[in-house]
PDB file of C-alpha atoms in Angstrom:
ATOM      1  CA  ALA A   1      -0.196  -0.191   0.128  1.00 95.00           C
ATOM      2  CA  ILE A   2       2.901   2.199   0.546  1.00 95.00           C
ATOM      3  CA  SER A   3       4.766   1.629  -2.179  1.00 93.00           C
ATOM      4  CA  LEU A   4       1.734   2.652  -4.047  1.00 94.00           C
ATOM      5  CA  ALA A   5       0.679   5.780  -2.585  1.00 96.00           C
ATOM      6  CA  THR A   6       3.707   6.672  -3.156  1.00 96.00           C
ATOM      7  CA  GLY A   7       4.788   4.903  -6.896  1.00 94.00           C
ATOM      8  CA  GLU A   8       8.367   3.339  -4.380  1.00 91.00           C
ATOM      9  CA  PRO A   9       9.025  -0.184  -6.137  1.00 85.00           C
ATOM     10  CA  TRP A  10       7.924  -2.999  -3.360  1.00 85.00           C
ATOM     11  CA  LEU A  11      10.800  -4.896  -2.610  1.00 77.00           C
ATOM     12  CA  GLY A  12      12.260  -2.548  -4.225  1.00 74.00           C
ATOM     13  CA  HIS A  13      12.414  -4.233  -7.106  1.00 71.00           C
ATOM     14  CA  PHE A  14       8.815  -4.229  -8.773  1.00 77.00           C
ATOM     15  CA  ASP A  15       7.595  -1.137 -10.010  1.00 81.00           C
ATOM     16  CA  ALA A  16       4.889   0.962  -9.112  1.00 87.00           C
ATOM     17  CA  THR A  17       2.534   3.700 -10.650  1.00 91.00           C
ATOM     18  CA  ARG A  18       1.738   5.842  -7.608  1.00 95.00           C
ATOM     19  CA  THR A  19      -2.405   5.073  -6.682  1.00 96.00           C
ATOM     20  CA  ARG A  20      -4.580   6.267  -4.651  1.00 96.00           C
ATOM     21  CA  GLY A  21      -5.950   3.425  -1.556  1.00 97.00           C
ATOM     22  CA  LEU A  22      -8.001   2.810   1.327  1.00 97.00           C
ATOM     23  CA  ILE A  23      -7.611   0.546   3.665  1.00 96.00           C
ATOM     24  CA  ILE A  24     -10.368  -0.353   5.064  1.00 96.00           C
ATOM     25  CA  SER A  25      -8.855  -2.309   8.734  1.00 94.00           C
ATOM     26  CA  ARG A  26     -11.062  -4.362  10.414  1.00 92.00           C
ATOM     27  CA  GLU A  27      -7.923  -6.644  12.917  1.00 90.00           C
ATOM     28  CA  ASP A  28      -6.703  -2.929  14.664  1.00 91.00           C
ATOM     29  CA  ASP A  29      -8.411   0.180  15.363  1.00 89.00           C
ATOM     30  CA  GLU A  30      -8.235   3.456  14.368  1.00 87.00           C
ATOM     31  CA  ALA A  31      -4.361   4.207  16.293  1.00 91.00           C
ATOM     32  CA  GLU A  32      -3.319   0.495  16.293  1.00 92.00           C
ATOM     33  CA  ALA A  33      -4.108   1.069  12.292  1.00 91.00           C
ATOM     34  CA  HIS A  34      -2.528   4.130  11.846  1.00 91.00           C
ATOM     35  CA  ARG A  35       0.165   3.104  14.160  1.00 92.00           C
ATOM     36  CA  ARG A  36       1.693   0.448  12.292  1.00 91.00           C
ATOM     37  CA  LEU A  37       1.342   2.384   9.257  1.00 91.00           C
ATOM     38  CA  VAL A  38       3.943   5.043  10.595  1.00 91.00           C
ATOM     39  CA  ARG A  39       6.296   2.383  11.714  1.00 89.00           C
ATOM     40  CA  LEU A  40       5.738   0.708   8.216  1.00 89.00           C
ATOM     41  CA  ALA A  41       6.797   4.586   6.392  1.00 90.00           C
ATOM     42  CA  VAL A  42       9.382   5.111   7.883  1.00 88.00           C
ATOM     43  CA  ALA A  43      11.265   1.408   7.855  1.00 84.00           C
ATOM     44  CA  LYS A  44      10.535   2.145   4.300  1.00 84.00           C
ATOM     45  CA  GLY A  45      11.982   6.433   4.050  1.00 88.00           C
ATOM     46  CA  VAL A  46       9.033   7.546   3.560  1.00 91.00           C
ATOM     47  CA  ASP A  47       7.745  10.720   4.866  1.00 92.00           C
ATOM     48  CA  VAL A  48       4.504  10.120   6.314  1.00 92.00           C
ATOM     49  CA  ARG A  49       3.510  13.680   4.993  1.00 92.00           C
ATOM     50  CA  GLU A  50       3.673  11.487   1.231  1.00 94.00           C
ATOM     51  CA  LEU A  51       0.823   9.928   1.966  1.00 95.00           C
ATOM     52  CA  ARG A  52      -1.974  12.398   2.245  1.00 94.00           C
ATOM     53  CA  GLY A  53      -3.619  12.708   0.608  1.00 95.00           C
ATOM     54  CA  TRP A  54      -3.182   9.253  -1.193  1.00 97.00           C
ATOM     55  CA  LEU A  55      -4.082   6.347   1.481  1.00 96.00           C
ATOM     56  CA  SER A  56      -6.546   6.351   3.400  1.00 95.00           C
ATOM     57  CA  ILE A  57      -7.179   4.198   7.061  1.00 95.00           C
ATOM     58  CA  ASN A  58     -11.090   3.327   7.923  1.00 94.00           C
ATOM     59  CA  ALA A  59     -10.888   1.123  10.834  1.00 93.00           C
ATOM     60  CA  ILE A  60     -13.992   2.435  12.220  1.00 91.00           C
ATOM     61  CA  ASP A  61     -17.472   2.163   9.721  1.00 91.00           C
ATOM     62  CA  PRO A  62     -18.902  -0.976   9.378  1.00 91.00           C
ATOM     63  CA  PHE A  63     -18.708  -3.233   6.403  1.00 94.00           C
ATOM     64  CA  THR A  64     -19.083  -6.687   5.581  1.00 93.00           C
ATOM     65  CA  PHE A  65     -20.014  -7.827   1.976  1.00 93.00           C
ATOM     66  CA  SER A  66     -23.851  -9.698   2.798  1.00 89.00           C
ATOM     67  CA  HIS A  67     -24.989  -6.152   4.241  1.00 92.00           C
ATOM     68  CA  GLU A  68     -26.283  -4.289   1.499  1.00 93.00           C
ATOM     69  CA  ASP A  69     -26.433  -0.042   3.185  1.00 96.00           C
ATOM     70  CA  TYR A  70     -23.103  -1.015   4.340  1.00 95.00           C
ATOM     71  CA  VAL A  71     -21.753  -1.984   0.350  1.00 95.00           C
ATOM     72  CA  ASP A  72     -23.705   0.815  -0.856  1.00 96.00           C
ATOM     73  CA  ALA A  73     -21.838   3.224   1.564  1.00 96.00           C
ATOM     74  CA  LEU A  74     -18.414   2.017   0.242  1.00 96.00           C
ATOM     75  CA  ARG A  75     -19.200   2.993  -3.049  1.00 96.00           C
ATOM     76  CA  LYS A  76     -19.773   6.330  -2.247  1.00 96.00           C
ATOM     77  CA  GLY A  77     -17.110   6.474  -0.501  1.00 95.00           C
ATOM     78  CA  ILE A  78     -15.375   4.633  -3.598  1.00 96.00           C
ATOM     79  CA  GLU A  79     -16.541   7.360  -5.649  1.00 96.00           C
ATOM     80  CA  ARG A  80     -15.672  10.399  -3.354  1.00 95.00           C
ATOM     81  CA  TRP A  81     -12.113   8.760  -2.243  1.00 94.00           C
ATOM     82  CA  LYS A  82     -11.369   7.726  -5.631  1.00 96.00           C
ATOM     83  CA  PRO A  83      -9.046   4.638  -5.199  1.00 96.00           C
ATOM     84  CA  GLY A  84      -6.796   2.536  -7.360  1.00 96.00           C
ATOM     85  CA  VAL A  85      -6.547   0.160  -4.939  1.00 96.00           C
ATOM     86  CA  ILE A  86      -8.810  -0.864  -1.528  1.00 97.00           C
ATOM     87  CA  TRP A  87      -6.900  -3.489   0.965  1.00 97.00           C
ATOM     88  CA  MET A  88      -9.456  -5.557   3.286  1.00 96.00           C
ATOM     89  CA  ASP A  89      -8.313  -6.953   6.572  1.00 93.00           C
ATOM     90  CA  SER A  90      -9.401  -9.845   6.500  1.00 92.00           C
ATOM     91  CA  LEU A  91     -11.657 -11.494   4.802  1.00 94.00           C
ATOM     92  CA  SER A  92     -12.707 -13.335   7.779  1.00 92.00           C
ATOM     93  CA  ARG A  93     -14.209 -10.280   9.336  1.00 92.00           C
ATOM     94  CA  VAL A  94     -15.586  -8.347   5.885  1.00 94.00           C
ATOM     95  CA  HIS A  95     -17.519 -11.223   4.071  1.00 91.00           C
ATOM     96  CA  GLY A  96     -20.250 -12.383   7.041  1.00 86.00           C
ATOM     97  CA  CYS A  97     -21.456 -15.411   5.813  1.00 90.00           C
ATOM     98  CA  ASP A  98     -19.517 -19.194   6.138  1.00 90.00           C
ATOM     99  CA  GLU A  99     -16.160 -19.094   4.648  1.00 90.00           C
ATOM    100  CA  SER A 100     -16.652 -23.054   3.699  1.00 90.00           C
ATOM    101  CA  SER A 101     -19.872 -22.647   1.599  1.00 91.00           C
ATOM    102  CA  SER A 102     -19.618 -22.314  -2.175  1.00 89.00           C
ATOM    103  CA  GLN A 103     -23.717 -20.932  -1.913  1.00 90.00           C
ATOM    104  CA  ALA A 104     -23.018 -18.336   0.644  1.00 90.00           C
ATOM    105  CA  MET A 105     -19.120 -16.837  -0.391  1.00 91.00           C
ATOM    106  CA  ALA A 106     -20.371 -16.711  -4.189  1.00 90.00           C
ATOM    107  CA  GLN A 107     -22.741 -14.111  -3.052  1.00 89.00           C
ATOM    108  CA  VAL A 108     -19.863 -12.502  -1.587  1.00 93.00           C
ATOM    109  CA  ILE A 109     -17.464 -12.719  -4.556  1.00 93.00           C
ATOM    110  CA  GLU A 110     -20.322 -11.355  -6.543  1.00 93.00           C
ATOM    111  CA  THR A 111     -20.639  -7.970  -4.982  1.00 95.00           C
ATOM    112  CA  TRP A 112     -16.826  -8.199  -4.510  1.00 94.00           C
ATOM    113  CA  GLY A 113     -16.039  -8.718  -7.955  1.00 93.00           C
ATOM    114  CA  GLY A 114     -18.790  -6.347  -9.489  1.00 94.00           C
ATOM    115  CA  LEU A 115     -17.087  -3.868  -7.146  1.00 96.00           C
ATOM    116  CA  CYS A 116     -13.542  -4.014  -9.412  1.00 94.00           C
ATOM    117  CA  LYS A 117     -16.160  -3.507 -12.679  1.00 93.00           C
ATOM    118  CA  GLU A 118     -17.833  -1.023 -11.174  1.00 95.00           C
ATOM    119  CA  TYR A 119     -14.990   1.505 -10.777  1.00 95.00           C
ATOM    120  CA  GLY A 120     -12.236  -0.479 -12.425  1.00 93.00           C
ATOM    121  CA  ILE A 121     -10.528  -1.163  -9.325  1.00 95.00           C
ATOM    122  CA  SER A 122      -8.333  -3.025  -7.485  1.00 94.00           C
ATOM    123  CA  ILE A 123      -9.482  -5.141  -3.988  1.00 96.00           C
ATOM    124  CA  VAL A 124      -6.861  -6.816  -2.098  1.00 95.00           C
ATOM    125  CA  MET A 125      -7.880  -9.808   0.514  1.00 94.00           C
ATOM    126  CA  ILE A 126      -5.994  -9.911   3.578  1.00 94.00           C
ATOM    127  CA  HIS A 127      -6.965 -14.143   3.984  1.00 93.00           C
ATOM    128  CA  HIS A 128      -4.926 -16.809   5.595  1.00 90.00           C
ATOM    129  CA  PHE A 129      -4.578 -20.351   4.475  1.00 89.00           C
ATOM    130  CA  ASN A 130      -5.600 -23.708   6.631  1.00 84.00           C
ATOM    131  CA  LYS A 131      -3.987 -24.294   9.251  1.00 72.00           C
ATOM    132  CA  ALA A 132      -3.287 -27.852   7.715  1.00 63.00           C
ATOM    133  CA  SER A 133      -1.624 -26.506   4.325  1.00 60.00           C
ATOM    134  CA  ALA A 134       0.288 -22.891   6.397  1.00 53.00           C
ATOM    135  CA  ASP A 135       3.869 -24.711   5.862  1.00 57.00           C
ATOM    136  CA  GLY A 136       3.758 -24.044   1.938  1.00 56.00           C
ATOM    137  CA  GLY A 137       3.569 -27.049  -0.474  1.00 61.00           C
ATOM    138  CA  GLY A 138       0.603 -26.707  -4.116  1.00 70.00           C
ATOM    139  CA  SER A 139      -0.981 -23.954  -4.732  1.00 78.00           C
ATOM    140  CA  ILE A 140      -1.780 -20.772  -3.374  1.00 82.00           C
ATOM    141  CA  LEU A 141      -5.377 -20.973  -4.489  1.00 81.00           C
ATOM    142  CA  ASN A 142      -5.797 -24.193  -3.207  1.00 83.00           C
ATOM    143  CA  ARG A 143      -4.453 -24.055   0.727  1.00 85.00           C
ATOM    144  CA  MET A 144      -6.368 -21.331   0.701  1.00 88.00           C
ATOM    145  CA  ARG A 145      -8.880 -21.683   3.694  1.00 90.00           C
ATOM    146  CA  GLY A 146     -12.552 -21.950   3.308  1.00 91.00           C
ATOM    147  CA  SER A 147     -14.472 -22.197   0.288  1.00 90.00           C
ATOM    148  CA  SER A 148     -12.713 -23.017  -3.028  1.00 87.00           C
ATOM    149  CA  ALA A 149     -14.827 -21.230  -5.192  1.00 88.00           C
ATOM    150  CA  LEU A 150     -12.460 -17.946  -3.506  1.00 88.00           C
ATOM    151  CA  GLY A 151      -9.869 -19.843  -5.192  1.00 84.00           C
ATOM    152  CA  ALA A 152     -11.091 -19.565  -9.134  1.00 83.00           C
ATOM    153  CA  ALA A 153     -12.606 -15.213  -7.557  1.00 87.00           C
ATOM    154  CA  VAL A 154      -9.197 -14.504  -6.957  1.00 87.00           C
ATOM    155  CA  ARG A 155      -6.681 -12.399 -10.176  1.00 83.00           C
ATOM    156  CA  HIS A 156      -3.536 -12.631  -8.027  1.00 83.00           C
ATOM    157  CA  ALA A 157      -2.300 -14.297  -4.648  1.00 86.00           C
ATOM    158  CA  ILE A 158       0.856 -13.167  -2.435  1.00 86.00           C
ATOM    159  CA  GLY A 159       1.146 -16.567  -0.436  1.00 86.00           C
ATOM    160  CA  VAL A 160       3.713 -14.922   2.988  1.00 85.00           C
ATOM    161  CA  THR A 161       4.879 -17.610   4.848  1.00 82.00           C
ATOM    162  CA  LYS A 162       7.540 -17.333   8.482  1.00 79.00           C
ATOM    163  CA  LEU A 163       9.859 -18.942   7.830  1.00 75.00           C
ATOM    164  CA  GLU A 164      13.040 -21.018  10.940  1.00 75.00           C
ATOM    165  CA  VAL A 165      16.191 -20.813  10.937  1.00 70.00           C
ATOM    166  CA  ASP A 166      18.865 -23.077  12.012  1.00 73.00           C
ATOM    167  CA  ASP A 167      20.985 -20.577  13.533  1.00 70.00           C
ATOM    168  CA  PRO A 168      21.998 -19.295  16.568  1.00 72.00           C
ATOM    169  CA  ASN A 169      23.223 -16.753  15.449  1.00 69.00           C
ATOM    170  CA  PHE A 170      20.114 -15.240  12.886  1.00 66.00           C
ATOM    171  CA  GLN A 171      18.307 -12.471  14.835  1.00 66.00           C
ATOM    172  CA  GLY A 172      15.084 -11.610  12.631  1.00 66.00           C
ATOM    173  CA  GLY A 173      12.484 -13.973  11.066  1.00 70.00           C
ATOM    174  CA  ILE A 174      12.912 -13.938   7.601  1.00 74.00           C
ATOM    175  CA  SER A 175       9.597 -14.625   5.361  1.00 76.00           C
ATOM    176  CA  GLN A 176       9.092 -16.115   2.171  1.00 77.00           C
ATOM    177  CA  LEU A 177       6.780 -14.700  -0.229  1.00 79.00           C
ATOM    178  CA  GLU A 178       5.036 -17.168  -3.380  1.00 79.00           C
ATOM    179  CA  PHE A 179       3.141 -15.355  -5.961  1.00 78.00           C
ATOM    180  CA  GLU A 180       0.465 -16.572  -7.912  1.00 79.00           C
ATOM    181  CA  GLY A 181      -1.666 -16.397 -11.327  1.00 73.00           C
ATOM    182  CA  ASN A 182      -4.923 -18.135 -12.401  1.00 72.00           C
ATOM    183  CA  LEU A 183      -5.795 -16.097 -15.706  1.00 64.00           C
ATOM    184  CA  PRO A 184      -4.130 -16.636 -18.517  1.00 57.00           C
ATOM    185  CA  GLY A 185      -1.084 -15.198 -19.550  1.00 51.00           C
ATOM    186  CA  THR A 186       0.025 -13.965 -16.100  1.00 51.00           C
ATOM    187  CA  ALA A 187       3.622 -14.716 -14.883  1.00 46.00           C
ATOM    188  CA  SER A 188       3.644 -18.326 -13.066  1.00 45.00           C
ATOM    189  CA  SER A 189       4.331 -18.723  -9.722  1.00 45.00           C
ATOM    190  CA  PHE A 190       8.245 -17.528  -8.372  1.00 47.00           C
ATOM    191  CA  SER A 191       9.470 -16.789  -4.555  1.00 45.00           C
ATOM    192  CA  VAL A 192      11.159 -14.122  -2.785  1.00 49.00           C
ATOM    193  CA  GLY A 193      13.449 -14.026   0.288  1.00 47.00           C
ATOM    194  CA  VAL A 194      12.718 -11.081   2.550  1.00 43.00           C
ATOM    195  CA  ARG A 195      15.894 -10.162   4.831  1.00 43.00           C
ATOM    196  CA  ASP A 196      14.966  -9.035   8.305  1.00 43.00           C
ATOM    197  CA  GLY A 197      17.506  -9.331  11.180  1.00 45.00           C
ATOM    198  CA  VAL A 198      21.313  -9.863  11.506  1.00 43.00           C
ATOM    199  CA  VAL A 199      23.702 -12.372  11.140  1.00 41.00           C
ATOM    200  CA  GLY A 200      26.260 -12.255  13.751  1.00 43.00           C
ATOM    201  CA  LEU A 201      27.999  -8.126  13.837  1.00 41.00           C
ATOM    202  CA  ASP A 202      27.373  -7.522   9.372  1.00 41.00           C
ATOM    203  CA  LYS A 203      23.600  -7.306   8.544  1.00 40.00           C
ATOM    204  CA  ALA A 204      21.777 -10.297   6.913  1.00 37.00           C
ATOM    205  CA  VAL A 205      22.529 -11.224   3.033  1.00 39.00           C
ATOM    206  CA  TYR A 206      19.445  -9.964   1.366  1.00 42.00           C
ATOM    207  CA  MET A 207      18.158 -11.810  -1.633  1.00 46.00           C
ATOM    208  CA  GLU A 208      16.276 -11.397  -4.710  1.00 48.00           C
ATOM    209  CA  TYR A 209      14.313 -14.951  -6.082  1.00 48.00           C
ATOM    210  CA  ARG A 210      12.132 -14.414  -8.807  1.00 47.00           C
ATOM    211  CA  GLY A 211      11.340 -17.825 -11.203  1.00 47.00           C
ATOM    212  CA  ASN A 212       8.762 -20.020 -12.284  1.00 47.00           C
ATOM    213  CA  ALA A 213       9.679 -22.776  -9.282  1.00 45.00           C
ATOM    214  CA  ARG A 214       7.518 -25.797  -9.652  1.00 47.00           C
ATOM    215  CA  ASP A 215       5.156 -26.805  -6.949  1.00 43.00           C
ATOM    216  CA  GLU A 216       6.728 -29.795  -6.343  1.00 41.00           C
ATOM    217  CA  LEU A 217      10.313 -27.235  -5.857  1.00 45.00           C
ATOM    218  CA  VAL A 218       9.129 -25.067  -3.384  1.00 50.00           C
ATOM    219  CA  GLY A 219      10.130 -26.886  -0.078  1.00 54.00           C
ATOM    220  CA  GLN A 220      13.595 -26.885  -1.982  1.00 53.00           C
ATOM    221  CA  VAL A 221      13.682 -23.017  -3.237  1.00 51.00           C
ATOM    222  CA  GLY A 222      12.552 -22.257   0.409  1.00 54.00           C
ATOM    223  CA  ARG A 223      15.321 -24.462   2.091  1.00 57.00           C
ATOM    224  CA  ASP A 224      17.946 -22.824  -0.146  1.00 55.00           C
ATOM    225  CA  LEU A 225      16.456 -19.214   0.541  1.00 54.00           C
ATOM    226  CA  ARG A 226      17.019 -19.828   4.230  1.00 55.00           C
ATOM    227  CA  ARG A 227      21.423 -20.887   3.005  1.00 55.00           C
ATOM    228  CA  PHE A 228      21.390 -17.346   1.058  1.00 53.00           C
ATOM    229  CA  LEU A 229      19.435 -15.447   4.222  1.00 47.00           C
ATOM    230  CA  VAL A 230      21.704 -17.064   6.592  1.00 52.00           C
ATOM    231  CA  ALA A 231      25.254 -16.453   5.514  1.00 51.00           C
ATOM    232  CA  SER A 232      27.488 -13.753   5.059  1.00 39.00           C
ATOM    233  CA  GLN A 233      28.877 -14.896   2.018  1.00 50.00           C
ATOM    234  CA  PRO A 234      26.907 -17.198  -0.470  1.00 50.00           C
ATOM    235  CA  ASP A 235      29.401 -19.825  -1.562  1.00 56.00           C
ATOM    236  CA  PRO A 236      28.741 -20.864  -5.115  1.00 61.00           C
ATOM    237  CA  GLN A 237      27.660 -24.472  -5.026  1.00 59.00           C
ATOM    238  CA  THR A 238      24.620 -22.955  -2.504  1.00 53.00           C
ATOM    239  CA  LYS A 239      23.707 -20.464  -4.969  1.00 54.00           C
ATOM    240  CA  ALA A 240      24.022 -22.843  -8.169  1.00 57.00           C
ATOM    241  CA  ASN A 241      21.094 -25.160  -5.963  1.00 53.00           C
ATOM    242  CA  CYS A 242      19.284 -22.133  -5.564  1.00 51.00           C
ATOM    243  CA  LEU A 243      19.245 -21.754  -9.622  1.00 51.00           C
ATOM    244  CA  ALA A 244      19.034 -25.581 -10.558  1.00 53.00           C
ATOM    245  CA  ALA A 245      16.165 -25.593  -8.359  1.00 45.00           C
ATOM    246  CA  ALA A 246      13.932 -23.861 -10.504  1.00 43.00           C
ATOM    247  CA  LYS A 247      12.148 -24.008 -13.757  1.00 39.00           C
ATOM    248  CA  GLY A 248      11.883 -21.213 -16.509  1.00 39.00           C
ATOM    249  CA  PRO A 249      13.437 -17.123 -16.715  1.00 39.00           C
ATOM    250  CA  ILE A 250      15.026 -16.774 -13.333  1.00 40.00           C
ATOM    251  CA  THR A 251      17.214 -13.605 -11.670  1.00 41.00           C
ATOM    252  CA  THR A 252      18.638 -13.540  -8.584  1.00 41.00           C
ATOM    253  CA  LYS A 253      20.329 -10.646  -6.571  1.00 40.00           C
ATOM    254  CA  ILE A 254      22.660 -11.399  -4.064  1.00 37.00           C
ATOM    255  CA  THR A 255      23.831  -8.049  -1.086  1.00 36.00           C
ATOM    256  CA  VAL A 256      25.893  -8.073   1.685  1.00 33.00           C
ATOM    257  CA  PHE A 257      25.645  -5.664   3.896  1.00 32.00           C
ATOM    258  CA  LYS A 258      28.091  -3.940   6.389  1.00 26.00           C
TER     259      LYS A 258
END
């Protein structure tokens, strides 16, 4: 959201066109939502004042897709604010029905998709994996919690998994991001390793990985990514193993911060 609101590349690599955004927060109250936004902006080196007029947070007004009055109020908000992207945190707080029921979720999906088409916007849902599949393996769309209709409805999915690092010298956390699309012509799935911590007295290695990782190799790619992220200097053999674990075009970016 911050990258789109400022036009700065996401993760330092993926180009972002400056776009007005709206965050509908149902996990945090207004104060907490703004506090988290400020902390993220500061961490990215963004002056919070740059977000004025470009990114808005609504954690107060009630909203569920199953309530027509709330949907009408959202329409008025879209017409007034004119966002290009809306983030909803989270889907379980805004659908207002049994998410395991395909019939019940059909109304949610129809309204969700209808708003996107009517106003030419994107609506990003924060959702969760099934507990049994949270550790990875298989399609992101198939691992989503609830009705399979959800996986069929979304056009692009980003899966975020926290990785465990077996290294006592590593302080921090590592997240693996997986990307997937379900439209013809969209990019195949790929993974990105994100650095957040230190190794010894040095900052951790930051590795950026892009490629068409096959589902059966996602686990191996994740293990190789961890090797990059916890090493002060990635050895050639580990790099070669990571490259060999992917199918299709890939690029890597290795930086050691001292």
